[in-house]
Short mmCIF file of C-alpha atoms in Angstrom, two decimals:
data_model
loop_
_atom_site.label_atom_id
_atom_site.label_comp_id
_atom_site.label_asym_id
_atom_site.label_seq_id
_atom_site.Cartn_x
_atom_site.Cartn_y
_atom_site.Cartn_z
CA UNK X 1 9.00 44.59 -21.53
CA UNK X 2 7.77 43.82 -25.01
CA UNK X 3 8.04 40.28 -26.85
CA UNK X 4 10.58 41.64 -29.56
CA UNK X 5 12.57 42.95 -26.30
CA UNK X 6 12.12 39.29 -24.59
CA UNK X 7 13.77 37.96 -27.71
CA UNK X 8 16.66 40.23 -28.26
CA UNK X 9 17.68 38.94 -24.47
CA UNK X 10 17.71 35.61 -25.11
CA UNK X 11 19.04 35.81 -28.32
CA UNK X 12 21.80 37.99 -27.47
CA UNK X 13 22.41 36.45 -23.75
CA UNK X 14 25.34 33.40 -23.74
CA UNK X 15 24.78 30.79 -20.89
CA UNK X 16 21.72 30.76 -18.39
CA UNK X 17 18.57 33.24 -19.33
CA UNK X 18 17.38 35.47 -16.21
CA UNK X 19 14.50 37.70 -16.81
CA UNK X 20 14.26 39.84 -13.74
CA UNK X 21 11.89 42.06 -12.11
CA UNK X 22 10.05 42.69 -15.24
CA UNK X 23 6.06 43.69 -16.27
CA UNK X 24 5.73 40.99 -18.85
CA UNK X 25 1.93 41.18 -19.13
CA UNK X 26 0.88 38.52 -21.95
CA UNK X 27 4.08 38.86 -23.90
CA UNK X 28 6.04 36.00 -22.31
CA UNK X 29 2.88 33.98 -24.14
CA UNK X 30 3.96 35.83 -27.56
CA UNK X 31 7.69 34.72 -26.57
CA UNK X 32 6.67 30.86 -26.38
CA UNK X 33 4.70 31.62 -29.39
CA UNK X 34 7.78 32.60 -31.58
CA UNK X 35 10.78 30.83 -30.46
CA UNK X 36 10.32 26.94 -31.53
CA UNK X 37 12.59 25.38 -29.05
CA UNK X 38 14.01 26.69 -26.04
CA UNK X 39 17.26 25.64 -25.34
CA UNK X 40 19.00 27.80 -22.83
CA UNK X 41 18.10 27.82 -18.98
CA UNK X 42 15.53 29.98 -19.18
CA UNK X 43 14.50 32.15 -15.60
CA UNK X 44 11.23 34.37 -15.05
CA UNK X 45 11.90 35.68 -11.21
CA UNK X 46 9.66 38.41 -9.62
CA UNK X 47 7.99 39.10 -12.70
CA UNK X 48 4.37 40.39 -13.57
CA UNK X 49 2.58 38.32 -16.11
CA UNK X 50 -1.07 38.10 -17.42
CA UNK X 51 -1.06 34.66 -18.24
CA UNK X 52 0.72 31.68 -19.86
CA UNK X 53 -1.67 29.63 -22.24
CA UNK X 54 0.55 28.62 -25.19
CA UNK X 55 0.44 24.91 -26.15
CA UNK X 56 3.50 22.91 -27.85
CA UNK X 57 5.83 24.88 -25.80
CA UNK X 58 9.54 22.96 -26.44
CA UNK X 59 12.49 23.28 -23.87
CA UNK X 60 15.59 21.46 -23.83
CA UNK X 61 17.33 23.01 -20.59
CA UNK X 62 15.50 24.29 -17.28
CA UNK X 63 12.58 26.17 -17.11
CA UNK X 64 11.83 28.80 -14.10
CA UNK X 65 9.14 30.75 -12.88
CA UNK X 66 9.97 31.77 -9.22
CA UNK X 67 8.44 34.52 -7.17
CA UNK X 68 6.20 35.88 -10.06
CA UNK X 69 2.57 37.46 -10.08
CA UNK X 70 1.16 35.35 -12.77
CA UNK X 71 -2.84 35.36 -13.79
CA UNK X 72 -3.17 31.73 -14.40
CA UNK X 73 -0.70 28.60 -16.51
CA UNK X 74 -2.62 26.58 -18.91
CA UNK X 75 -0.43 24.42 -21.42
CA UNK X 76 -0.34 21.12 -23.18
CA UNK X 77 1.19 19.28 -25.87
CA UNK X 78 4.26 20.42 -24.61
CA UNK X 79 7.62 18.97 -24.00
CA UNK X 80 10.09 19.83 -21.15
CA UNK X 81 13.72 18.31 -22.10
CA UNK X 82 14.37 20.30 -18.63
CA UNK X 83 13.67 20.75 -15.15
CA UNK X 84 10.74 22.81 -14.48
CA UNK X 85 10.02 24.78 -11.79
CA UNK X 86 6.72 26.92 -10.75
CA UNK X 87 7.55 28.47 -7.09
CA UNK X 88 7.31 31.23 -5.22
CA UNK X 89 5.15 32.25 -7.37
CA UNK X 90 1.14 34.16 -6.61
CA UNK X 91 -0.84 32.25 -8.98
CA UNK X 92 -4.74 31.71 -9.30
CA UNK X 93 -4.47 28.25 -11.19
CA UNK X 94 -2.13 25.82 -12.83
CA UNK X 95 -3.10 23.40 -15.59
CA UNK X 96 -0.40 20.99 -16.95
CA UNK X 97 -2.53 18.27 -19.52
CA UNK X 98 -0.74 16.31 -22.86
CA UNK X 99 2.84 16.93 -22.31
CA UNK X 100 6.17 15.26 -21.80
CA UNK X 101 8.88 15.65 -19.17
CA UNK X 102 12.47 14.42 -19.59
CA UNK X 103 13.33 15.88 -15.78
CA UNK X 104 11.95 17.02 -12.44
CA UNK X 105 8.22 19.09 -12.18
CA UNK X 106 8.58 21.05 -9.31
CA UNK X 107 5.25 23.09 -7.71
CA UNK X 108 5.54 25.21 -4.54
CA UNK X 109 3.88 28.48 -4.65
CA UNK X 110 3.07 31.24 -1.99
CA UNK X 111 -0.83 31.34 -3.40
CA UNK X 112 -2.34 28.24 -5.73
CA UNK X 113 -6.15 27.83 -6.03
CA UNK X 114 -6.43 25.10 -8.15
CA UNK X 115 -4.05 22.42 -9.79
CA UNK X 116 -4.75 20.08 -12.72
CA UNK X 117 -2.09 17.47 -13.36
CA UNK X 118 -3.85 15.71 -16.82
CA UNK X 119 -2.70 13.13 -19.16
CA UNK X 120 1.07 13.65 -18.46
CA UNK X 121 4.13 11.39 -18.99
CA UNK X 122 7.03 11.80 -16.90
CA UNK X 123 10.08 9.83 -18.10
CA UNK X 124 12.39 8.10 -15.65
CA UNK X 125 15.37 10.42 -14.41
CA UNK X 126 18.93 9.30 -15.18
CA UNK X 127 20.69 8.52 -11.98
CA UNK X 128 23.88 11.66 -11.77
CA UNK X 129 24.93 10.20 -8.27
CA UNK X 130 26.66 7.28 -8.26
CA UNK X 131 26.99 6.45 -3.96
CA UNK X 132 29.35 3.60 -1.96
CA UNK X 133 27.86 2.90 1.16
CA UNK X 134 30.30 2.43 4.48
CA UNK X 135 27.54 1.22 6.43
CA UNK X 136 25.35 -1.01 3.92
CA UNK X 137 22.97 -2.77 5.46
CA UNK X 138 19.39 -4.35 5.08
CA UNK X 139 17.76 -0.56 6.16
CA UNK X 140 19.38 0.49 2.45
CA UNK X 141 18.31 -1.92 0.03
CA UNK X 142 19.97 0.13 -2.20
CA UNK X 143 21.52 3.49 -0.88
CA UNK X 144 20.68 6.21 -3.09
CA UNK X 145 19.58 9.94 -2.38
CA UNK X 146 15.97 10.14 -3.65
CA UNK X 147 15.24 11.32 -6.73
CA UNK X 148 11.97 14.10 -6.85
CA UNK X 149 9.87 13.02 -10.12
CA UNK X 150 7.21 15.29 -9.36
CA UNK X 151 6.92 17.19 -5.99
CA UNK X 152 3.89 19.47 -5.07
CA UNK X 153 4.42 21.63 -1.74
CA UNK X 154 2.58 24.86 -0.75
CA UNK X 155 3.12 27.75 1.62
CA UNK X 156 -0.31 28.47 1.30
CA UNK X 157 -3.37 26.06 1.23
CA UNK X 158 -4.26 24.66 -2.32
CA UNK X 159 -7.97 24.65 -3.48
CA UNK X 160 -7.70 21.67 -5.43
CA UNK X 161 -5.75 19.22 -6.63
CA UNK X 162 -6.25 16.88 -9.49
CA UNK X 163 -3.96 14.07 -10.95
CA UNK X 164 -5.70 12.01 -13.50
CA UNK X 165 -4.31 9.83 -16.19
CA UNK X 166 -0.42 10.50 -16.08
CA UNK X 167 2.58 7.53 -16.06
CA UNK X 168 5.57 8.30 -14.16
CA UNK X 169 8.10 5.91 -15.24
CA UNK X 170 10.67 4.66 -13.36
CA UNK X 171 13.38 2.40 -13.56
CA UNK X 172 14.06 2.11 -9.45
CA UNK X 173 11.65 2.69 -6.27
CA UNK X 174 14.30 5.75 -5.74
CA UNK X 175 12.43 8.05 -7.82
CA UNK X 176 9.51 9.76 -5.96
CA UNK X 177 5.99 11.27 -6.69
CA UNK X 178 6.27 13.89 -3.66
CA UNK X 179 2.75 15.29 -2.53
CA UNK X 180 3.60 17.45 0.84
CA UNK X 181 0.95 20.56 0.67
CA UNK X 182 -1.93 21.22 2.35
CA UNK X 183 -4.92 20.60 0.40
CA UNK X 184 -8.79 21.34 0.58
CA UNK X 185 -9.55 18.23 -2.38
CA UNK X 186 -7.23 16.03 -3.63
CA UNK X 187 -7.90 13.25 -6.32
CA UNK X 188 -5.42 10.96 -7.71
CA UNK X 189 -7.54 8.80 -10.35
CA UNK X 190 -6.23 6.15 -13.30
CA UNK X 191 -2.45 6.69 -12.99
CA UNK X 192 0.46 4.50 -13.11
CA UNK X 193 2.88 4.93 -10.85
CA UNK X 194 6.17 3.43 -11.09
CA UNK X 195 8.23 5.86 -9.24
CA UNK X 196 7.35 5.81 -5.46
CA UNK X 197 3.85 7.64 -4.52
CA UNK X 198 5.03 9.90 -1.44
CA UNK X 199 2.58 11.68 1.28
CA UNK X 200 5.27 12.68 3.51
CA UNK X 201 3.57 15.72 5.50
CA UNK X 202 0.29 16.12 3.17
CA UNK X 203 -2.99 17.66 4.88
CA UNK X 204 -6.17 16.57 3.36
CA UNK X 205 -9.12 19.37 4.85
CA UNK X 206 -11.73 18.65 2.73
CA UNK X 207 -11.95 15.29 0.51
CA UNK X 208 -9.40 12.75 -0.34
CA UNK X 209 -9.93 10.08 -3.61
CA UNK X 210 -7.20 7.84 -4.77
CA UNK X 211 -8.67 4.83 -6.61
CA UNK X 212 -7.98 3.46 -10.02
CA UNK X 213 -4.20 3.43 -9.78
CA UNK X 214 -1.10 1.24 -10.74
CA UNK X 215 1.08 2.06 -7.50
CA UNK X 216 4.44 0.18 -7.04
CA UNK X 217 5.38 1.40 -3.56
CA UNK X 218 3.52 4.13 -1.26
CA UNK X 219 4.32 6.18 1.58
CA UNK X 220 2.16 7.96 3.69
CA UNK X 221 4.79 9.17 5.87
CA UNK X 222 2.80 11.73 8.71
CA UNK X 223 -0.06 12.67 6.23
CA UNK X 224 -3.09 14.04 7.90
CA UNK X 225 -6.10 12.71 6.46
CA UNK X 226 -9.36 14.18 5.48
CA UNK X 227 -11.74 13.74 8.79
CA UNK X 228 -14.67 14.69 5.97
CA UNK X 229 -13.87 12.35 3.46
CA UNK X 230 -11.69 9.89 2.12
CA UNK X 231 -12.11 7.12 -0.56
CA UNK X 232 -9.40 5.29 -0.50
CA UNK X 233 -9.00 2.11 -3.09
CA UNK X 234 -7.29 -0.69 -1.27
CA UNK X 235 -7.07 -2.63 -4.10
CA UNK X 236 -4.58 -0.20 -5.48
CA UNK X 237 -2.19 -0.81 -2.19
CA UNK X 238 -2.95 -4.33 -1.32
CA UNK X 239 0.11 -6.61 -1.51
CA UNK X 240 2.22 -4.73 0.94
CA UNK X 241 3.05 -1.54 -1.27
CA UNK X 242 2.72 0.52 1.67
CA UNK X 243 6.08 1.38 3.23
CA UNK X 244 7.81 4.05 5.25
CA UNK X 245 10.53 6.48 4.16
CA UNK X 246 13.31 7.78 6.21
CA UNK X 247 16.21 10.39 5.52
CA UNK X 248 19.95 9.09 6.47
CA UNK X 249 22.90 11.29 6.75
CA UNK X 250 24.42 12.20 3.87
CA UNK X 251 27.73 11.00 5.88
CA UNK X 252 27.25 7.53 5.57
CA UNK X 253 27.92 7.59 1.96
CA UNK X 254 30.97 8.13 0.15
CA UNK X 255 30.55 11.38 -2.13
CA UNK X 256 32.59 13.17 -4.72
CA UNK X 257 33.09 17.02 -3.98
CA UNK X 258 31.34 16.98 -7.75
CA UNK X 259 28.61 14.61 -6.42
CA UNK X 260 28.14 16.68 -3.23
CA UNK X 261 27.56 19.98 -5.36
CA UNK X 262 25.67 18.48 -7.36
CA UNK X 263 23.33 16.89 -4.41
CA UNK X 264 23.02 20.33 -3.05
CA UNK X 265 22.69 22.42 -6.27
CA UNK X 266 19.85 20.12 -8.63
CA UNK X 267 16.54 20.70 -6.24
CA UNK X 268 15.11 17.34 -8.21
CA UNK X 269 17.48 14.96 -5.57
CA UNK X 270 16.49 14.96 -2.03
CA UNK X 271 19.01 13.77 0.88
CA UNK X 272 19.70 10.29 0.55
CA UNK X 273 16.72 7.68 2.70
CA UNK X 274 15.49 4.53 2.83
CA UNK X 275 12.93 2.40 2.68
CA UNK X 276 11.42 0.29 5.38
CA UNK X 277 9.22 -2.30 4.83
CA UNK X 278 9.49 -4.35 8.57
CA UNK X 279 11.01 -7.45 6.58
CA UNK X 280 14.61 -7.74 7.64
CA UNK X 281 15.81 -8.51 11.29
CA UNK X 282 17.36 -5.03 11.15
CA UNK X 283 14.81 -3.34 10.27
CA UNK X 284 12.52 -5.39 12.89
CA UNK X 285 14.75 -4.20 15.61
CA UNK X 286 14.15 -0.54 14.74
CA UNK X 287 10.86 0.30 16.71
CA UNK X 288 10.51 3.66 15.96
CA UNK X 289 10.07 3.10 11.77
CA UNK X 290 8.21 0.03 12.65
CA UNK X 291 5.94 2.47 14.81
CA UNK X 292 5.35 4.68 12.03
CA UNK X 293 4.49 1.90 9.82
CA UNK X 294 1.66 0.44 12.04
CA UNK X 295 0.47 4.06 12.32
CA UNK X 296 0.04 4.22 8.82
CA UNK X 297 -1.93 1.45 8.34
CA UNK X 298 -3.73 2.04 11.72
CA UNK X 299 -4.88 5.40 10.24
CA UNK X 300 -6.19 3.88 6.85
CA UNK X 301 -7.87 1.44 8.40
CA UNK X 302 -9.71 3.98 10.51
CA UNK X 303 -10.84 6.34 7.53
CA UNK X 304 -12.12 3.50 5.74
CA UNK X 305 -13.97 2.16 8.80
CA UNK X 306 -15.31 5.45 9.60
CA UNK X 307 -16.75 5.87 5.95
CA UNK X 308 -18.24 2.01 5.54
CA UNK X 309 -15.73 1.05 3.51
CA UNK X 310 -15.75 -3.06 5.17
CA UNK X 311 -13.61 -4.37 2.63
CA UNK X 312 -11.47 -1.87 2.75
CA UNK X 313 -10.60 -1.87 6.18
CA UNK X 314 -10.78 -5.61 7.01
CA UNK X 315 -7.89 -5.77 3.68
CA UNK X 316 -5.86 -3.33 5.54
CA UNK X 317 -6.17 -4.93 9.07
CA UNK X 318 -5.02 -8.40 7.54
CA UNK X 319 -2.02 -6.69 6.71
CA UNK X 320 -1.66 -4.80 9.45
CA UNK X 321 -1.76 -8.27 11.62
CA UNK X 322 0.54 -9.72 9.25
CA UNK X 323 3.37 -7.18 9.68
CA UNK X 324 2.53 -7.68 13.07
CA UNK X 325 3.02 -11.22 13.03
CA UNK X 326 6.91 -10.63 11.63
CA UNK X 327 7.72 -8.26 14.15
CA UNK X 328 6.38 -10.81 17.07
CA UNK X 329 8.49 -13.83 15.29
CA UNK X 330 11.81 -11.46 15.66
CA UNK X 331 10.81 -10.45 19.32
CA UNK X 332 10.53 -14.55 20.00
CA UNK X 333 13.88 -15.10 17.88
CA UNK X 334 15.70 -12.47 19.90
CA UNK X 335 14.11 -13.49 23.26
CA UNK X 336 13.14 -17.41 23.29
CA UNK X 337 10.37 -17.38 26.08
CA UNK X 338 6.92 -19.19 26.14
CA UNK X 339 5.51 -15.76 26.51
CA UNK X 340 7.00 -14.52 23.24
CA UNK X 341 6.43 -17.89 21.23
CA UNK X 342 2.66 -17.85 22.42
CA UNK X 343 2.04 -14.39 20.99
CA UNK X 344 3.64 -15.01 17.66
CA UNK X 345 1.85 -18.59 17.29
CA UNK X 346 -1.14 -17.19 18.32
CA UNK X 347 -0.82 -14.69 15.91
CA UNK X 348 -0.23 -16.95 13.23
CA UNK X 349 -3.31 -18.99 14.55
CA UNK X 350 -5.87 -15.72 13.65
CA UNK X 351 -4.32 -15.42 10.19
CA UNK X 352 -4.96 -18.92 9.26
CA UNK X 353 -8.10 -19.06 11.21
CA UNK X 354 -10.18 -16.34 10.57
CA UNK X 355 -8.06 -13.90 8.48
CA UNK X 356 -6.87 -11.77 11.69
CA UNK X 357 -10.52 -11.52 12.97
CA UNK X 358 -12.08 -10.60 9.15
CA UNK X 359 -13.09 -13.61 8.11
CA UNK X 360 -15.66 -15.80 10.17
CA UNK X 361 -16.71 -17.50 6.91
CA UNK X 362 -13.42 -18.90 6.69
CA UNK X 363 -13.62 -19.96 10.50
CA UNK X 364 -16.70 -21.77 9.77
CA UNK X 365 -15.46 -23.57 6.76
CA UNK X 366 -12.50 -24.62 8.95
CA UNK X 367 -14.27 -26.03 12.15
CA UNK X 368 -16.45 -28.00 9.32
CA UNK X 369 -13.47 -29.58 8.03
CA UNK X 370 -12.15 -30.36 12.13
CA UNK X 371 -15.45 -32.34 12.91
CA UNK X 372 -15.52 -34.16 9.26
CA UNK X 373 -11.95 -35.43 9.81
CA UNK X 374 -12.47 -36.62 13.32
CA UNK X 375 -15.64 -38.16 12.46
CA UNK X 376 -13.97 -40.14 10.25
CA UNK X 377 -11.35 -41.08 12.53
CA UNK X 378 -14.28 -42.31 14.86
CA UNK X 379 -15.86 -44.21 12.59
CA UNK X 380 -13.32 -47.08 12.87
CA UNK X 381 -13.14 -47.11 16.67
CA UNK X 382 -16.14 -49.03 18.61
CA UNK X 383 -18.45 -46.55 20.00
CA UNK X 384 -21.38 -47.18 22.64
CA UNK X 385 -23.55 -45.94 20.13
CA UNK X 386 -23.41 -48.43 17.63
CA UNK X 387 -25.50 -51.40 18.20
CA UNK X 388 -22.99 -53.91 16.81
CA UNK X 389 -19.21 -53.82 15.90
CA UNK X 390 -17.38 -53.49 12.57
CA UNK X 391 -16.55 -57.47 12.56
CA UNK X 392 -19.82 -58.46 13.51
CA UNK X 393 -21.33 -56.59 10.32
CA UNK X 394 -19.27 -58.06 8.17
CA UNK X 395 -19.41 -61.44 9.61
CA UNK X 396 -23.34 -61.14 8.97
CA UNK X 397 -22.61 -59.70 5.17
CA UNK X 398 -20.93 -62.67 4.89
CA UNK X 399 -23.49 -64.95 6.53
CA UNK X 400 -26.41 -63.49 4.28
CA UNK X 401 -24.16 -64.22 1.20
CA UNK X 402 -23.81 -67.93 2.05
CA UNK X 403 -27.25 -68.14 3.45
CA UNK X 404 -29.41 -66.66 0.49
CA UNK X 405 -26.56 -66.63 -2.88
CA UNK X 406 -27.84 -62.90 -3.45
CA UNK X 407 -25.77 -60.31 -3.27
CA UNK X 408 -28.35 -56.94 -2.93
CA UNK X 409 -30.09 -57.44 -0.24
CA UNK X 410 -26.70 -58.23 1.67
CA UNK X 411 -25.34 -55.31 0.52
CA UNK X 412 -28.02 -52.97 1.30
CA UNK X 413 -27.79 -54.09 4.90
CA UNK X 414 -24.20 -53.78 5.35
CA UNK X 415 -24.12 -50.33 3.69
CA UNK X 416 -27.27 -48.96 6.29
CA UNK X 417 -25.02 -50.53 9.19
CA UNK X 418 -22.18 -48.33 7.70
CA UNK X 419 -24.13 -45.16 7.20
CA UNK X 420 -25.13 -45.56 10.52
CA UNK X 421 -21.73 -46.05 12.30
CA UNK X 422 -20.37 -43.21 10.09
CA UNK X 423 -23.04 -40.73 11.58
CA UNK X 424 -22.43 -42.29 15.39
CA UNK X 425 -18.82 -40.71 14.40
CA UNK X 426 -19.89 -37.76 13.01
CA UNK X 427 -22.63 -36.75 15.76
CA UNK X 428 -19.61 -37.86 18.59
CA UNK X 429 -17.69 -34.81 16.94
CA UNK X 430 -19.98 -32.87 16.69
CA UNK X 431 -20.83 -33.28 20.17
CA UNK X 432 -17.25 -32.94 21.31
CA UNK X 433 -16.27 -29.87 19.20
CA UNK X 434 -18.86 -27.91 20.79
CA UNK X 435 -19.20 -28.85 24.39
CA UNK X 436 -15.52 -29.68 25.80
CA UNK X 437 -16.96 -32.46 27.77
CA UNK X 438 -20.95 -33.94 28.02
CA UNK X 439 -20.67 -37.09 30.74
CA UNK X 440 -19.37 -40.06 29.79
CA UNK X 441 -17.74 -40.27 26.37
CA UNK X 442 -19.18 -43.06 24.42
CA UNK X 443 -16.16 -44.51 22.88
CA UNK X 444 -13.23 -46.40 24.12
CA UNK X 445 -9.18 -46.31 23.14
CA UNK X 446 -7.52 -44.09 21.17
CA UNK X 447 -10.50 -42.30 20.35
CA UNK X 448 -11.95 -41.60 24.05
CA UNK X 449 -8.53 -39.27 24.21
CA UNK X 450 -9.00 -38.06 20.64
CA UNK X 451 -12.33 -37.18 21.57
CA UNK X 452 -10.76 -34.99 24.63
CA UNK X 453 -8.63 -33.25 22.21
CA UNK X 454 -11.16 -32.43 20.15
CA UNK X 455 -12.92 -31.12 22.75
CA UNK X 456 -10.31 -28.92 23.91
CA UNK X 457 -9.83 -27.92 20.17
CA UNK X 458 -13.40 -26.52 19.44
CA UNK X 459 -13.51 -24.67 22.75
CA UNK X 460 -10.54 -22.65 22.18
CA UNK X 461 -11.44 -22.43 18.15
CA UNK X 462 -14.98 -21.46 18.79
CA UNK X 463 -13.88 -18.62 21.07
CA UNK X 464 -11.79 -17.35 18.20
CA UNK X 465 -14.69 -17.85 16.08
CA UNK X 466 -17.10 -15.34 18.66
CA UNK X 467 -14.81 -12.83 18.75
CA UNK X 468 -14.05 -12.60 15.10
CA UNK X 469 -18.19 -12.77 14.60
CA UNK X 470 -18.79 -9.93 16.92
CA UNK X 471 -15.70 -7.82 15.45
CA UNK X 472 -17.18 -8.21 12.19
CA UNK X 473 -20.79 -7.24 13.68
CA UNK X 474 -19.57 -4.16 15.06
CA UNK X 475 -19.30 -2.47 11.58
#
């Protein structure tokens, strides 16, 4: 079919444009290169083409390439006022850079080599499907089916996959970046995401890099991750971004017939899920999403372990610990036993303490503070140590004053008798922070049961503090 022929067709054809079953060689490129702005729904379907490596290609309705054999696509500077589709399709290698999309991008071919995603932005989709929901609750934040921004699937495994540089705007955590294929190298580098970043079903073989990103939310749903490589930037996902997706019925929402068709018929919505983030009592209760969740963060923690990546994984198992830590507070509100209470306090207790095992620094730090403060309280009790009271010394200051009418030498005195006392106090803690008990305690009053408490304090807090030091060795 010849370029003049590919005109006359969609000059001449009134409504949606379906080229069929056609040997287009390089003349759908000549076609591009001679209309200036395509603005019919425009369909290539089991057609033969060389190649498609026109820049500043224009569309304002839908653009289709499905089950074609096509060479290789290579465009930029383009703008798609439609959806575009590339599936189906054999193709060697796909190469999107410089352009504009006003709706979906949708990439799942039979046979892909290579795909390069450059430089790209992605504006946010208008919401068609307006949805009332009979059973609104804290599981749907805000019940909506998902909208697909950008989805990449595969029948086939894909060489390569690079995503560099693009913005995908959005104006709700509803609209998704969808990455489900199977993938030998996949790197997502210096993008900002403000649609959701989706893994849902993605296999990594080979090497996975996602660092330098601006990610809102992120799920890696039942991804399977690269057991070769994986860099994986936690500062991009700290701040509990990570979250868990999960499809509802479609019943549970009142739909038009009009809404319904069009949820079935526009492959850029998905059926309608929800987020879960393990924050409401509702969600909470729901083990199986809460499952998932800890999986996911269980499994990132593991790549980055396995590949030396310290910060990385003690970032993700504070996290981890935290979520942890709200799902042990619901199990105590919904069943008030000792048992329950102890778990979540002592969970609470690591956080503060040593950063959920991470952070022995931090531990250290805190112990130092412990002895300081009860060492202080010491000071002002009488202790066996000290070789004369509190009143005594200043009854002497006061002697010296009277005695001599010089004020420094009195004051030197008094102030050694102080120092003194204040290290009795400090050494006392010391001693009882670290050994629980060490024969007779050498102060009287309040403190001797202070001192007992203390005691009982560093043994439990210095056991925290071994553990986290040997977790932390084990690296």
């Amino acid at each position: 079919m010849s370029t003049s022929e590919l005109m006359t067709l969609y000059q001449s054809t009134k409504g949606r444009v379906v080229i069929e079953n056609k040997i287009l060689d390089d003349h759908v490129d000549h076609f591009f290169e001679q209309i200036d702005t395509l603005r019919k729904f425009t369909a290539f379907v089991n057609c033969q083409i060389n190649q498609l490596s026109t820049d500043s290609i224009r569309t304002v309705d839908s653009l289709l390439f499905v089950g074609c054999e096509i060479g290789y696509i290579d465009t930029g500077g383009s703008y798609f006022g439609g959806y575009l589709e590339i599936s189906g399709n054999s193709l060697h290698s796909l190469n999107l850079y410089d352009s504009e999309f006003r709706s979906s991008v949708h990439i799942n071919n039979r046979e892909l080599t290579m795909v390069s995603f450059r430089r790209n932005i992605l504006r946010n989709i208008a919401t068609q499907i307006v949805l009332e929901s009979e059973k609104n609750s804290d599981l749907f934040r805000k019940p909506t089916p998902f909208r697909n921004q950008f989805f990449l699937g595969s029948n086939a495994p894909i060489g390569e996959v690079i995503l560099s540089n693009n913005t995908f705007e959005s104006e709700d955590l509803f609209q998704t970046v969808q990455i489900s294929a199977e993938m030998g190298k996949l790197m997502i580098q210096d993008n900002t995401f403000q649609s959701t970043l989706d893994f849902d079903r993605a296999t990594i073989t080979n090497q996975l890099m996602l660092f330098q990103n601006s990610i809102n939310r992120i799920s890696f749903g039942y991804m399977t991750f690269s057991e070769t490589y994986n860099l994986i930037e936690w500062d991009d996902l700290k701040g509990f971004r990570i979250l868990q997706t999960t499809k509802r019925d479609v019943e549970q929402f009142k739909l038009t017939d009009e809404d319904q068709i069009l949820l079935k018929n526009q492959s850029n919505y998905q059926v309608p899920r929800a987020f879960y983030e393990a924050q409401s009592k509702l969600e909470l209760d729901y083990l199986p999403l809460y499952d998932d969740l800890i999986r996911n963060y269980y499994s990132l923690y593991l790549s980055s372990k396995q590949f030396g990546n310290i910060r990385y994984a003690n970032g993700i198992n504070y996290e981890m610990k935290e979520i942890e830590g709200r799902w042990l507070r619901n199990q105590y509100l919904n069943q008030r036993t000792f048992s329950n209470y102890f778990k979540w306090k002592l969970n609470r207790l690591m956080g503060f303490y040593t950063r959920h095992g991470t952070d022995p620094a931090k531990s250290v730090m805190i112990s130092l503070l412990i002895i300081l403060i009860f060492g202080v309280f010491y000071f002002f009790f009488p202790s066996d140590w000290d070789k004369e009271s509190k009143a005594s010394m200043i009854l002497k200051f006061k002697e010296l004053i009277a005695r001599d009418g010089v004020y420094v030498k009195p004051f030197f005195v008094l102030s050694w008798a102080i120092l003194l006392s204040l290290i009795n106090g400090l050494t006392l803690s010391l001693n009882s922070f670290i050994t629980l008990g060490f024969g007779q305690i050498p102060t009287h009053g309040l403190a001797k049961y202070a001192c007992i408490i203390e005691g009982f304090l560093g043994w439990f807090l210095l056991t925290l503090f071994v553990v986290t030091l040997i977790n932390q060795i084990q690296f």
